[in-house]
Amino acid sequence: MAYKEIFARIAGNTFVHERVTTGRIFRPLVERFVAGETIEHGLSAVESLNNKGMAASLDFLGEEVHDEDAAASVREEYLFLLDVINKRGLAANISLKSTQLGLGFNPDLCRENIATIVERARDYGNFVRIDMEGSGYTSDILSLFYDLHNDYDNLGVVMQAYLYRTGDDTRELVEQQARIRLCKGAYSEPSIVAFPKKKKVDENYRHLMEYLLEYANYPAIATHDEALISHGQEFAAEHGITPDKFEFQMLYGVRRDIQEQIVENGYNLRIYVPYGKEWYPYLMRRIGERPANAFFILKNIMRESLHRE
Ligand SMILES: Cc1cc2nc3c(=O)[nH]c(=O)nc-3n(C[C@H](O)[C@H](O)[C@H](O)COP(=O)(O)OP(=O)(O)OC[C@H]3O[C@@H](n4cnc5c(N)ncnc54)[C@H](O)[C@@H]3O)c2cc1C
């Protein structure tokens, strides 16, 4: 069983959930990856990033919402966020999850919620990115995207290099002039839909990145992989693609050293800034990407449990 899959099972355990969400020892780890629990925390992180020459994409944390009221309150949060971004003149757009706005129980409602948000963003000349979620939602998210893409050009979507289907999806999206963020993919997926070996994911990423740089409408290269970042920069330079034609994207709290270098070297960089109380699944995906992070969690859960007994 792959490490990511083992960790996804550990993260789903209620005992681990309870320990991580209540244990003070885990706060530094949460604070590293999440800007804070309130909108002001998110906005103040964006201000600091903007001061360093980095743009941001704000994500109000949450996913798999199961009722209309909850989805409506997420929609209102994003509308307010767009108002404040505009009022304060921040260099920031927003990233949202379709399952946070109703996709799991009512796709039409989800479409309406996202359309309302995208329309508000359009009024401000701003942009909305629909994050990509687990493979069970890929087709639904893409249909939703295509449907809205007909009416709005300030909306983008995400492709995950670990899925076998991504080459075909990417070509179709590029034909439709869609704005694409390319990432490796963060969910634990079975080998029937995704490359099980990291080497293959990296190869696919490299191939897709070259394709996007050459043909896509302002692609976002979202990775912290130094080899891929350097390759992207070299490929762009060799093909006469100037740095204003694409952007790099990275996650809040991950490889801050490279973040600064990218800006110093004259490339556009956007940092994905998550905030909100529903940080557990997001944090667990970050932990699941790196065994060293998981080791820290497990070691401290054991230590805490021993102290309590
Ligand atoms: C802006 C942005 C948006 C994203 N949106 C989505 C999305 O919509 N859907 C989706 O499925 N995934 C999304 N992801 C997550 C992505 O799929 C990967 O899971 C994540 O970026 C790690 O892959 P990597 O490209 O950095 O490569 P990796 O090979 O995993 O990592 C390269 C190097 O980066 C560092 N690193 C990476 N992750 C961590 C970490 N958690 N902690 C510490 N160091 C780390 C390490 O130094 C590592 O060696 C997004 C990522 C970014 C940057």
Tab-separated table of C-alpha atoms and ligand atoms in Angstrom:
chain	number	residue	atom	x	y	z
A	1	MET	CA	0.000	0.000	0.000
A	2	ALA	CA	1.375	3.440	-0.930
A	3	TYR	CA	2.380	5.877	1.805
A	4	LYS	CA	-0.309	8.397	0.742
A	5	GLU	CA	-3.005	5.722	1.052
A	6	ILE	CA	-1.780	4.547	4.453
A	7	PHE	CA	-1.733	8.126	5.673
A	8	ALA	CA	-5.229	8.853	4.280
A	9	ARG	CA	-6.506	5.946	6.411
A	10	ILE	CA	-4.717	7.229	9.505
A	11	ALA	CA	-6.126	10.732	8.916
A	12	GLY	CA	-9.654	9.287	8.680
A	13	ASN	CA	-9.371	7.759	12.146
A	14	THR	CA	-11.546	9.624	14.681
A	15	PHE	CA	-8.959	9.274	17.445
A	16	VAL	CA	-6.279	10.923	15.282
A	17	HIS	CA	-8.775	13.608	14.211
A	18	GLU	CA	-9.633	14.421	17.809
A	19	ARG	CA	-5.988	14.537	18.945
A	20	VAL	CA	-4.821	16.745	16.073
A	21	THR	CA	-7.712	19.222	16.277
A	22	THR	CA	-7.467	19.634	20.050
A	23	GLY	CA	-3.769	19.074	20.782
A	24	ARG	CA	-1.779	22.280	21.369
A	25	ILE	CA	1.378	20.513	20.254
A	26	PHE	CA	0.060	20.462	16.664
A	27	ARG	CA	-0.634	24.215	16.529
A	28	PRO	CA	2.762	25.116	15.014
A	29	LEU	CA	2.141	22.635	12.210
A	30	VAL	CA	-1.358	24.026	11.584
A	31	GLU	CA	0.006	27.580	11.629
A	32	ARG	CA	2.677	26.673	9.125
A	33	PHE	CA	0.187	25.564	6.462
A	34	VAL	CA	-2.955	27.575	7.329
A	35	ALA	CA	-3.051	31.386	7.590
A	36	GLY	CA	-5.508	31.258	10.525
A	37	GLU	CA	-9.139	30.601	11.331
A	38	THR	CA	-10.644	34.001	10.457
A	39	ILE	CA	-10.985	36.073	7.308
A	40	GLU	CA	-8.707	38.722	8.843
A	41	HIS	CA	-5.973	36.105	9.280
A	42	GLY	CA	-6.266	35.238	5.597
A	43	LEU	CA	-6.231	38.877	4.517
A	44	SER	CA	-3.289	39.791	6.673
A	45	ALA	CA	-1.293	36.858	5.212
A	46	VAL	CA	-2.131	38.206	1.749
A	47	GLU	CA	-0.935	41.695	2.700
A	48	SER	CA	2.435	40.302	3.855
A	49	LEU	CA	2.799	38.274	0.661
A	50	ASN	CA	1.873	41.268	-1.498
A	51	ASN	CA	4.557	43.285	0.286
A	52	LYS	CA	7.081	40.652	-0.865
A	53	GLY	CA	5.928	40.922	-4.476
A	54	MET	CA	3.758	37.766	-4.386
A	55	ALA	CA	0.093	37.587	-5.414
A	56	ALA	CA	-2.317	35.259	-3.597
A	57	SER	CA	-5.329	33.039	-4.052
A	58	LEU	CA	-7.519	32.866	-0.957
A	59	ASP	CA	-9.232	29.611	-0.059
A	60	PHE	CA	-11.973	29.573	2.565
A	61	LEU	CA	-11.389	26.071	3.904
A	62	GLY	CA	-14.117	23.460	3.748
A	63	GLU	CA	-15.359	20.654	1.527
A	64	GLU	CA	-18.142	18.076	1.248
A	65	VAL	CA	-20.882	20.354	2.541
A	66	HIS	CA	-24.204	18.500	2.861
A	67	ASP	CA	-26.969	21.107	3.052
A	68	GLU	CA	-28.172	24.236	1.299
A	69	ASP	CA	-27.691	26.588	4.246
A	70	ALA	CA	-24.090	25.577	4.725
A	71	ALA	CA	-23.392	26.012	0.994
A	72	ALA	CA	-25.118	29.429	1.059
A	73	SER	CA	-22.978	30.615	3.937
A	74	VAL	CA	-19.832	29.581	2.030
A	75	ARG	CA	-21.110	31.547	-0.990
A	76	GLU	CA	-21.662	34.627	1.232
A	77	GLU	CA	-18.155	34.320	2.677
A	78	TYR	CA	-16.648	34.320	-0.818
A	79	LEU	CA	-18.774	37.298	-1.892
A	80	PHE	CA	-17.638	39.246	1.160
A	81	LEU	CA	-14.056	38.191	0.522
A	82	LEU	CA	-14.231	39.558	-3.032
A	83	ASP	CA	-15.637	42.848	-1.689
A	84	VAL	CA	-12.797	43.200	0.806
A	85	ILE	CA	-10.083	42.221	-1.688
A	86	ASN	CA	-11.405	44.945	-3.973
A	87	LYS	CA	-11.784	47.545	-1.220
A	88	ARG	CA	-8.258	47.005	0.086
A	89	GLY	CA	-6.732	46.762	-3.390
A	90	LEU	CA	-5.080	43.412	-2.656
A	91	ALA	CA	-3.349	41.359	-5.339
A	92	ALA	CA	-5.494	38.306	-4.690
A	93	ASN	CA	-8.097	36.127	-6.358
A	94	ILE	CA	-10.031	33.197	-4.887
A	95	SER	CA	-9.941	29.408	-5.079
A	96	LEU	CA	-12.992	27.371	-4.142
A	97	LYS	CA	-14.122	23.787	-3.879
A	98	SER	CA	-17.298	22.713	-5.695
A	99	THR	CA	-18.229	20.253	-2.938
A	100	GLN	CA	-18.161	23.187	-0.520
A	101	LEU	CA	-20.866	24.867	-2.602
A	102	GLY	CA	-23.197	21.911	-3.021
A	103	LEU	CA	-21.819	19.682	-5.796
A	104	GLY	CA	-22.171	16.532	-3.680
A	105	PHE	CA	-25.929	16.872	-3.121
A	106	ASN	CA	-27.286	19.368	-5.678
A	107	PRO	CA	-25.196	20.168	-8.793
A	108	ASP	CA	-27.672	22.824	-10.041
A	109	LEU	CA	-27.480	24.679	-6.749
A	110	CYS	CA	-23.693	24.412	-6.850
A	111	ARG	CA	-23.660	25.900	-10.352
A	112	GLU	CA	-25.847	28.803	-9.172
A	113	ASN	CA	-23.647	29.428	-6.133
A	114	ILE	CA	-20.465	29.460	-8.201
A	115	ALA	CA	-22.062	31.618	-10.918
A	116	THR	CA	-23.025	34.220	-8.289
A	117	ILE	CA	-19.443	34.292	-7.002
A	118	VAL	CA	-17.892	34.451	-10.494
A	119	GLU	CA	-20.251	37.279	-11.451
A	120	ARG	CA	-19.227	39.324	-8.391
A	121	ALA	CA	-15.576	38.638	-9.221
A	122	ARG	CA	-16.184	39.794	-12.804
A	123	ASP	CA	-17.660	43.075	-11.539
A	124	TYR	CA	-14.324	43.685	-9.807
A	125	GLY	CA	-12.165	42.427	-12.679
A	126	ASN	CA	-11.168	39.502	-10.467
A	127	PHE	CA	-10.746	35.789	-11.106
A	128	VAL	CA	-12.052	32.540	-9.576
A	129	ARG	CA	-10.332	29.168	-9.651
A	130	ILE	CA	-12.281	25.947	-9.140
A	131	ASP	CA	-9.963	23.542	-7.309
A	132	MET	CA	-9.907	19.918	-8.437
A	133	GLU	CA	-10.990	17.338	-5.857
A	134	GLY	CA	-10.992	13.528	-5.610
A	135	SER	CA	-11.367	11.563	-8.877
A	136	GLY	CA	-15.023	10.709	-8.106
A	137	TYR	CA	-15.777	14.383	-8.851
A	138	THR	CA	-13.492	15.052	-11.841
A	139	SER	CA	-16.152	14.674	-14.555
A	140	ASP	CA	-18.764	16.648	-12.593
A	141	ILE	CA	-16.334	19.485	-11.882
A	142	LEU	CA	-15.305	19.639	-15.537
A	143	SER	CA	-18.945	19.713	-16.735
A	144	LEU	CA	-19.661	22.466	-14.250
A	145	PHE	CA	-16.611	24.346	-15.460
A	146	TYR	CA	-17.506	24.037	-19.181
A	147	ASP	CA	-21.042	25.119	-18.464
A	148	LEU	CA	-19.872	28.286	-16.671
A	149	HIS	CA	-16.968	28.879	-19.061
A	150	ASN	CA	-19.529	29.612	-21.800
A	151	ASP	CA	-20.718	32.632	-19.809
A	152	TYR	CA	-17.643	33.751	-17.883
A	153	ASP	CA	-14.026	34.143	-18.913
A	154	ASN	CA	-12.794	34.971	-15.390
A	155	LEU	CA	-13.006	31.364	-14.262
A	156	GLY	CA	-10.295	28.707	-14.287
A	157	VAL	CA	-9.933	25.063	-13.357
A	158	VAL	CA	-7.237	22.656	-12.158
A	159	MET	CA	-5.651	19.609	-13.803
A	160	GLN	CA	-3.943	16.854	-11.792
A	161	ALA	CA	-0.928	15.204	-13.431
A	162	TYR	CA	-1.421	11.944	-11.508
A	163	LEU	CA	-4.659	11.031	-13.354
A	164	TYR	CA	-4.393	8.971	-16.570
A	165	ARG	CA	-7.233	11.011	-18.106
A	166	THR	CA	-5.503	14.376	-17.631
A	167	GLY	CA	-3.714	14.459	-21.027
A	168	ASP	CA	-7.057	14.254	-22.863
A	169	ASP	CA	-8.815	16.660	-20.479
A	170	THR	CA	-5.995	19.177	-20.798
A	171	ARG	CA	-6.053	19.152	-24.602
A	172	GLU	CA	-9.807	19.736	-24.604
A	173	LEU	CA	-9.544	22.566	-22.073
A	174	VAL	CA	-6.763	24.227	-24.042
A	175	GLU	CA	-8.875	24.057	-27.204
A	176	GLN	CA	-11.599	25.908	-25.288
A	177	GLN	CA	-9.074	28.593	-24.186
A	178	ALA	CA	-9.607	27.635	-20.526
A	179	ARG	CA	-7.323	28.967	-17.821
A	180	ILE	CA	-5.610	25.959	-16.229
A	181	ARG	CA	-3.644	25.409	-13.031
A	182	LEU	CA	-1.479	22.308	-13.265
A	183	CYS	CA	-0.695	20.402	-10.061
A	184	LYS	CA	0.442	16.844	-9.352
A	185	GLY	CA	-2.706	15.896	-7.397
A	186	ALA	CA	-3.208	15.671	-3.652
A	187	TYR	CA	-5.766	12.903	-3.048
A	188	SER	CA	-5.196	9.235	-2.371
A	189	GLU	CA	-6.300	7.592	-5.651
A	190	PRO	CA	-6.447	3.948	-6.774
A	191	SER	CA	-4.077	2.745	-9.524
A	192	ILE	CA	-7.069	2.208	-11.799
A	193	VAL	CA	-7.330	6.009	-12.267
A	194	ALA	CA	-3.926	7.414	-11.286
A	195	PHE	CA	-0.237	6.649	-11.783
A	196	PRO	CA	0.856	4.833	-8.641
A	197	LYS	CA	4.537	5.770	-9.088
A	198	LYS	CA	5.743	9.288	-8.340
A	199	LYS	CA	8.272	9.061	-11.198
A	200	LYS	CA	5.429	8.654	-13.711
A	201	VAL	CA	3.479	11.540	-12.152
A	202	ASP	CA	6.540	13.759	-12.418
A	203	GLU	CA	7.104	12.743	-16.069
A	204	ASN	CA	3.478	13.476	-16.899
A	205	TYR	CA	3.691	16.819	-15.105
A	206	ARG	CA	6.756	17.777	-17.131
A	207	HIS	CA	5.093	16.855	-20.385
A	208	LEU	CA	1.829	18.685	-19.533
A	209	MET	CA	3.703	21.743	-18.277
A	210	GLU	CA	5.554	22.054	-21.604
A	211	TYR	CA	2.266	21.729	-23.469
A	212	LEU	CA	0.558	24.372	-21.310
A	213	LEU	CA	3.460	26.799	-21.550
A	214	GLU	CA	3.386	26.534	-25.327
A	215	TYR	CA	-0.346	26.552	-25.978
A	216	ALA	CA	-2.457	27.553	-22.963
A	217	ASN	CA	-3.993	30.823	-21.901
A	218	TYR	CA	-1.866	32.117	-18.968
A	219	PRO	CA	-1.269	28.710	-17.318
A	220	ALA	CA	-0.459	28.377	-13.626
A	221	ILE	CA	2.440	26.032	-12.867
A	222	ALA	CA	1.616	24.882	-9.332
A	223	THR	CA	4.443	22.885	-7.786
A	224	HIS	CA	7.281	23.107	-5.263
A	225	ASP	CA	9.385	20.641	-7.238
A	226	GLU	CA	12.655	22.470	-7.924
A	227	ALA	CA	13.569	20.326	-10.927
A	228	LEU	CA	10.202	20.986	-12.584
A	229	ILE	CA	10.317	24.702	-11.776
A	230	SER	CA	13.801	25.021	-13.331
A	231	HIS	CA	12.720	22.988	-16.330
A	232	GLY	CA	9.668	25.221	-16.808
A	233	GLN	CA	11.840	28.330	-16.694
A	234	GLU	CA	14.355	26.889	-19.177
A	235	PHE	CA	11.648	25.610	-21.508
A	236	ALA	CA	9.919	28.999	-21.509
A	237	ALA	CA	13.182	30.836	-22.220
A	238	GLU	CA	14.116	28.441	-25.062
A	239	HIS	CA	10.709	28.853	-26.687
A	240	GLY	CA	10.549	32.629	-26.388
A	241	ILE	CA	7.714	32.471	-23.822
A	242	THR	CA	8.142	35.571	-21.698
A	243	PRO	CA	7.525	35.465	-17.893
A	244	ASP	CA	4.347	37.546	-18.211
A	245	LYS	CA	2.660	34.685	-20.130
A	246	PHE	CA	2.359	32.308	-17.146
A	247	GLU	CA	2.667	32.182	-13.363
A	248	PHE	CA	4.119	29.859	-10.784
A	249	GLN	CA	1.916	28.955	-7.837
A	250	MET	CA	2.855	27.528	-4.458
A	251	LEU	CA	1.130	26.711	-1.200
A	252	TYR	CA	1.270	28.879	1.913
A	253	GLY	CA	4.058	27.662	4.171
A	254	VAL	CA	5.689	25.289	1.680
A	255	ARG	CA	9.258	25.945	0.427
A	256	ARG	CA	9.294	29.615	1.379
A	257	ASP	CA	12.968	29.691	0.282
A	258	ILE	CA	12.062	28.893	-3.341
A	259	GLN	CA	9.109	31.299	-3.225
A	260	GLU	CA	11.441	34.218	-2.635
A	261	GLN	CA	13.912	33.069	-5.305
A	262	ILE	CA	11.178	32.849	-7.942
A	263	VAL	CA	10.150	36.447	-7.328
A	264	GLU	CA	13.785	37.637	-7.232
A	265	ASN	CA	14.314	35.992	-10.618
A	266	GLY	CA	11.498	38.055	-12.120
A	267	TYR	CA	8.708	35.452	-12.421
A	268	ASN	CA	5.079	35.903	-11.397
A	269	LEU	CA	4.253	33.938	-8.260
A	270	ARG	CA	0.895	33.390	-6.562
A	271	ILE	CA	0.582	31.804	-3.134
A	272	TYR	CA	-2.468	29.713	-2.263
A	273	VAL	CA	-3.596	30.997	1.135
A	274	PRO	CA	-6.075	28.800	3.048
A	275	TYR	CA	-7.928	30.111	6.083
A	276	GLY	CA	-10.899	28.990	8.173
A	277	LYS	CA	-11.863	26.576	10.890
A	278	GLU	CA	-12.281	23.542	8.607
A	279	TRP	CA	-8.559	22.999	8.208
A	280	TYR	CA	-8.297	19.309	9.133
A	281	PRO	CA	-8.673	17.642	5.659
A	282	TYR	CA	-6.449	20.280	4.031
A	283	LEU	CA	-3.762	19.843	6.677
A	284	MET	CA	-3.932	16.070	6.363
A	285	ARG	CA	-3.311	16.321	2.617
A	286	ARG	CA	-0.224	18.443	3.305
A	287	ILE	CA	0.974	15.927	5.875
A	288	GLY	CA	0.240	13.072	3.479
A	289	GLU	CA	2.635	14.609	0.951
A	290	ARG	CA	5.617	14.295	3.212
A	291	PRO	CA	6.538	11.378	5.475
A	292	ALA	CA	8.534	13.711	7.763
A	293	ASN	CA	5.329	15.643	8.558
A	294	ALA	CA	3.440	12.416	9.268
A	295	PHE	CA	6.209	11.221	11.548
A	296	PHE	CA	5.872	14.432	13.567
A	297	ILE	CA	2.093	13.890	13.942
A	298	LEU	CA	2.311	10.228	14.910
A	299	LYS	CA	5.217	10.734	17.316
A	300	ASN	CA	3.323	13.476	19.142
A	301	ILE	CA	0.023	11.613	19.267
A	302	MET	CA	1.859	8.724	20.922
A	303	ARG	CA	3.698	11.038	23.295
A	304	GLU	CA	0.474	12.844	24.261
A	305	SER	CA	-1.386	9.572	24.777
A	306	LEU	CA	1.361	8.242	27.051
A	307	HIS	CA	1.277	11.430	29.140
A	308	ARG	CA	-2.505	11.230	29.544
A	309	GLU	CA	-2.388	7.672	30.846
B	1	LIG	C1	-1.145	26.577	-5.712
B	1	LIG	C2	-1.489	25.126	-5.581
B	1	LIG	C3	-2.802	24.728	-5.743
B	1	LIG	C4	-3.144	23.373	-5.651
B	1	LIG	N1	-4.414	22.975	-5.943
B	1	LIG	C5	-4.720	21.660	-5.950
B	1	LIG	C6	-5.982	21.193	-6.372
B	1	LIG	O1	-6.863	21.960	-6.757
B	1	LIG	N2	-6.205	19.851	-6.338
B	1	LIG	C7	-5.249	18.953	-5.959
B	1	LIG	O2	-5.492	17.740	-5.967
B	1	LIG	N3	-4.037	19.385	-5.531
B	1	LIG	C8	-3.754	20.695	-5.517
B	1	LIG	N4	-2.494	21.113	-5.124
B	1	LIG	C9	-1.589	20.165	-4.419
B	1	LIG	C10	-0.715	19.393	-5.394
B	1	LIG	O3	-1.507	18.501	-6.124
B	1	LIG	C11	0.380	18.601	-4.655
B	1	LIG	O4	-0.220	17.694	-3.786
B	1	LIG	C12	1.355	19.459	-3.866
B	1	LIG	O5	1.634	20.643	-4.523
B	1	LIG	C13	2.706	18.725	-3.648
B	1	LIG	O6	3.264	18.402	-4.881
B	1	LIG	P1	4.555	19.140	-5.518
B	1	LIG	O7	4.188	19.517	-6.913
B	1	LIG	O8	5.014	20.224	-4.677
B	1	LIG	O9	5.622	17.983	-5.669
B	1	LIG	P2	6.284	17.002	-4.624
B	1	LIG	O10	7.150	16.129	-5.438
B	1	LIG	O11	5.247	16.373	-3.779
B	1	LIG	O12	7.148	17.955	-3.710
B	1	LIG	C14	8.294	18.640	-4.193
B	1	LIG	C15	9.003	19.250	-2.981
B	1	LIG	O13	8.166	20.245	-2.390
B	1	LIG	C16	8.235	20.208	-0.983
B	1	LIG	N5	6.882	19.875	-0.465
B	1	LIG	C17	5.818	19.480	-1.191
B	1	LIG	N6	4.745	19.307	-0.386
B	1	LIG	C18	5.160	19.580	0.861
B	1	LIG	C19	4.518	19.583	2.129
B	1	LIG	N7	3.240	19.260	2.252
B	1	LIG	N8	5.238	19.911	3.226
B	1	LIG	C20	6.537	20.267	3.101
B	1	LIG	N9	7.199	20.288	1.926
B	1	LIG	C21	6.537	19.944	0.828
B	1	LIG	C22	9.257	19.169	-0.640
B	1	LIG	O14	10.487	19.835	-0.522
B	1	LIG	C23	9.247	18.260	-1.845
B	1	LIG	O15	10.461	17.586	-2.045
B	1	LIG	C24	-2.129	22.442	-5.296
B	1	LIG	C25	-0.814	22.850	-5.136
B	1	LIG	C26	-0.480	24.164	-5.297
B	1	LIG	C27	0.962	24.564	-5.178
